[in-house]
Amino acid sequence: MLNSILPIHFSKLDGDPVKNSQYVLTQIDHSIKANIPNINSKIHSDVGGGYSLHFRADNQLCKVYFYKEDTSPYAAFYSDGNLLFDVQLNDYELLAKVLQRWVCDKATPSQIQSEFPWLHTATLSDYYDRDRAIENVFMESWDSIERFCNEEYVRCKCDTVLLQDMVRNMRKSGYDRLLRAGTTLLSLGLSRSRRHGLREGQPCIWFEFNGVTMDVYAYFTSTVLEKHPIKFTAEIEQLLQKLAKCKIS
């Protein structure tokens, strides 16, 4: 049974609205912790002089804040830094229930959608459906490398056994879910592009093959590895890790 949480209104307060918001957020924090003692929280001083109350666990975040003259707070829910949905409410007992599931239990988006249908779940579903879709596109692009390795021209100019082994190890490490693969003649390109083909300035890595070696060009770091063995080495993995942190564009 959750402890009773009473709404706290600005109308009961006087003076500076910024100080009032800090006071109300502190009271909300106390109320939430009366029901969820172990939840991690912190009041942040925001750009522009306002305040927001953050509840966080790993990549799951809920930010509670007041907007302009509104006397009811908003709760914005994030995953991996991406805003999934927000809601304005005065029912802090209900907020505590959502926080318990989202922050403490790390419930999946589908579970949140099922348990709290009054939230703007369309935004939730659209975001994750889109996220899964781009992951599938990335993985399918890596399947094309097999056809690339079977091209007679490639087999004559490159040790495709080494290439296939390198690609296999990259996929085992999960980079086929994070990066798009593309091929041209004797080159393999990796990027974070949503669409086939690269635009000028997009971060990418190109592998140009010649026999048992390859030249590697990481255009987002100006790194060049010349006559590097066709192998998934620590140097190659460092470049892939950096590329995987770039924004999908």
C-alpha positions as a printed Julia matrix, in Angstrom:
249×3 Matrix{Float64}:
  0.0     0.0     0.0
  1.44    3.36   -1.03
  1.61    6.12    1.54
 -0.8     8.98    0.88
  0.68   11.75   -1.27
 -1.13   15.07   -1.24
 -0.86   17.51   -4.17
  1.18   20.62   -3.41
  0.02   23.8    -5.17
  1.79   27.08   -5.87
 -1.39   28.88   -4.86
 -0.53   28.09   -1.25
  2.9    29.71   -1.56
  4.05   33.32   -1.74
  7.13   35.09   -3.06
  9.68   34.19   -5.73
  8.25   31.56   -8.16
 11.7    30.03   -8.72
 12.18   29.51   -4.99
  8.63   28.2    -4.81
  9.35   25.62   -7.53
 12.45   24.46   -5.67
 10.41   24.13   -2.48
  7.59   22.21   -4.19
 10.04   19.88   -5.95
 11.68   19.18   -2.58
  8.28   18.28   -1.13
  7.53   16.03   -4.11
 10.89   14.33   -3.59
 10.07   13.71    0.08
  6.64   12.37   -0.83
  8.01    9.98   -3.46
 10.71    8.73   -1.09
  8.1     8.05    1.57
  6.86    5.36   -0.82
 10.11    4.43   -2.57
 12.89    4.97    0.01
 15.73    3.64   -2.16
 15.02    5.64   -5.32
 17.93    7.83   -6.46
 16.97   11.5    -6.83
 18.58   14.91   -7.2
 17.33   18.46   -7.69
 19.12   20.13  -10.6
 19.61   23.83  -11.24
 18.62   24.25  -14.89
 19.78   26.72  -17.51
 17.69   29.88  -17.12
 17.48   29.69  -13.35
 14.78   27.07  -12.86
 14.91   23.73  -11.1
 14.01   20.15  -11.97
 13.85   16.96   -9.92
 15.57   13.92  -11.45
 14.9    10.27  -10.59
 17.45    8.01  -12.27
 18.7     4.43  -12.54
 21.25    3.66  -15.25
 19.69    4.76  -18.56
 16.19    5.26  -17.13
 15.35    8.82  -16.1
 12.29   10.78  -15.01
 12.58   14.57  -14.82
  9.9    16.45  -12.85
  9.65   20.19  -13.55
  7.33   23.2   -13.72
  6.72   25.06  -16.98
  6.3    28.85  -16.86
  3.23   29.76  -14.76
  1.76   26.25  -14.58
  0.99   25.18  -11.03
  0.98   21.46  -11.8
  4.31   19.73  -12.53
  5.28   17.8   -15.63
  7.03   14.43  -15.53
  9.22   13.62  -18.53
 10.49   10.06  -19.01
 13.74    9.29  -20.83
 15.66    6.23  -21.97
 19.27    6.53  -23.17
 18.86   10.3   -23.23
 15.82   10.19  -25.52
 12.51   11.67  -24.4
  9.83    9.0   -24.71
  6.8    10.7   -23.18
  5.75   13.33  -20.68
  2.64   14.02  -18.67
  1.28   16.8   -16.46
 -0.28   15.64  -13.21
 -0.92   16.43   -9.56
 -1.49   12.83   -8.52
  1.88   12.07   -6.93
  0.73    8.67   -5.75
  0.21    7.72   -9.38
  3.58    9.26  -10.25
  5.2     7.1    -7.58
  3.71    3.98   -9.17
  5.12    4.89  -12.58
  8.51    5.75  -11.07
  8.6     2.41   -9.25
  8.1     0.56  -12.52
 10.16    2.77  -14.84
 13.14    3.72  -12.67
 13.34    1.03   -9.99
 12.02   -2.07  -11.77
 13.34   -0.94  -15.17
 10.13   -2.05  -16.84
 10.16   -2.3   -20.61
  8.25    0.25  -22.71
  5.66   -2.36  -23.62
  5.05   -3.07  -19.92
  4.65    0.64  -19.19
  2.27    0.92  -22.11
  0.17   -1.96  -20.81
  0.11   -0.89  -17.16
 -0.42    2.85  -17.68
 -2.53    3.26  -20.83
 -3.41    6.86  -19.88
  0.15    7.91  -20.77
  0.85    9.11  -24.29
  1.91    5.62  -25.31
  1.77    6.28  -29.04
  4.98    8.25  -28.68
  6.5     5.39  -26.73
  5.55    2.77  -29.31
  6.55    4.89  -32.29
 10.0     5.55  -30.84
 10.78    1.93  -30.06
  9.28    0.61  -33.28
 11.49    3.04  -35.17
 14.49    2.01  -33.06
 13.92   -1.68  -33.81
 13.38   -0.92  -37.49
 16.76    0.79  -37.96
 18.46   -2.06  -36.09
 16.92   -4.54  -38.54
 18.03   -2.4   -41.49
 21.57   -2.36  -40.13
 21.64   -6.14  -39.68
 20.28   -6.77  -43.18
 22.99   -4.55  -44.64
 25.64   -6.83  -43.15
 24.06   -9.82  -44.88
 25.06   -8.23  -48.19
 28.75   -8.65  -47.31
 28.39  -12.38  -47.95
 27.41  -11.63  -51.55
 30.29   -9.17  -51.78
 32.76  -11.88  -50.72
 31.44  -14.23  -53.4
 32.05  -11.78  -56.24
 34.73  -13.21  -58.54
 36.5    -9.86  -58.85
 36.74   -9.57  -55.06
 37.97  -13.15  -54.65
 40.77  -12.47  -57.12
 41.98   -9.33  -55.34
 41.29  -10.07  -51.67
 41.64  -12.97  -49.24
 37.91  -13.42  -48.67
 38.49  -16.11  -46.03
 40.19  -13.51  -43.85
 37.52  -10.95  -44.7
 34.66  -13.28  -43.78
 36.37  -14.16  -40.5
 36.83  -10.47  -39.66
 33.2    -9.68  -40.45
 32.02  -12.7   -38.46
 33.9   -11.47  -35.38
 32.51   -7.96  -35.8
 28.99   -9.37  -35.88
 29.63  -11.54  -32.83
 30.57   -8.34  -31.0
 27.22   -6.8   -31.94
 28.36   -4.15  -34.41
 25.88   -5.35  -37.04
 23.15   -3.95  -34.76
 24.88   -0.58  -34.41
 26.37    0.14  -37.85
 25.2     0.06  -41.47
 27.43   -1.82  -43.92
 27.9    -1.04  -47.6
 30.3    -2.18  -50.32
 31.85   -0.72  -53.48
 34.3    -2.65  -55.68
 37.05   -3.64  -53.2
 35.86   -1.56  -50.26
 33.65   -2.09  -47.23
 32.08    0.94  -45.56
 30.5     1.25  -42.11
 28.4     4.18  -40.93
 25.46    5.27  -38.77
 23.39    6.36  -41.75
 19.63    5.73  -41.73
 19.58    5.48  -45.5
 21.66    3.7   -48.12
 24.47    5.93  -49.33
 26.47    8.54  -47.47
 26.09   12.3   -47.43
 29.08   14.59  -47.25
 30.42   14.85  -43.72
 28.7    11.76  -42.31
 30.97    9.76  -39.94
 32.14    6.54  -41.55
 34.94    3.98  -41.79
 36.14    2.54  -45.1
 38.16   -0.66  -45.47
 40.01   -0.96  -48.81
 41.29   -4.5   -49.42
 44.39   -5.68  -51.24
 45.46   -9.31  -50.86
 45.88  -10.12  -47.17
 46.01   -6.49  -46.01
 43.72   -3.49  -45.99
 43.91    0.27  -45.64
 41.46    1.66  -43.09
 40.15    5.23  -43.22
 38.15    6.61  -40.28
 36.93    9.91  -41.69
 35.46   11.17  -38.43
 38.83   10.94  -36.62
 41.31   11.4   -39.5
 42.76    8.0   -38.56
 44.44    5.95  -41.3
 45.76    2.41  -40.84
 47.88    1.37  -43.82
 48.55   -2.26  -44.78
 46.68   -3.44  -41.73
 46.04   -7.2   -41.6
 42.49   -8.21  -42.56
 41.6    -9.02  -39.0
 39.32   -7.71  -36.24
 42.09   -6.28  -34.06
 41.9    -4.08  -30.97
 42.71   -1.05  -33.15
 39.77   -1.8   -35.43
 37.43   -2.35  -32.49
 38.4     1.01  -30.99
 37.4     2.71  -34.24
 34.09    0.82  -34.36
 33.34    1.76  -30.75
 33.89    5.44  -31.54
 31.74    5.25  -34.68
 28.94    3.48  -32.79
 28.73    6.47  -30.43
 27.99    8.85  -33.31
 24.4     9.96  -33.81
 22.27    8.04  -36.33
 21.65   10.46  -39.19
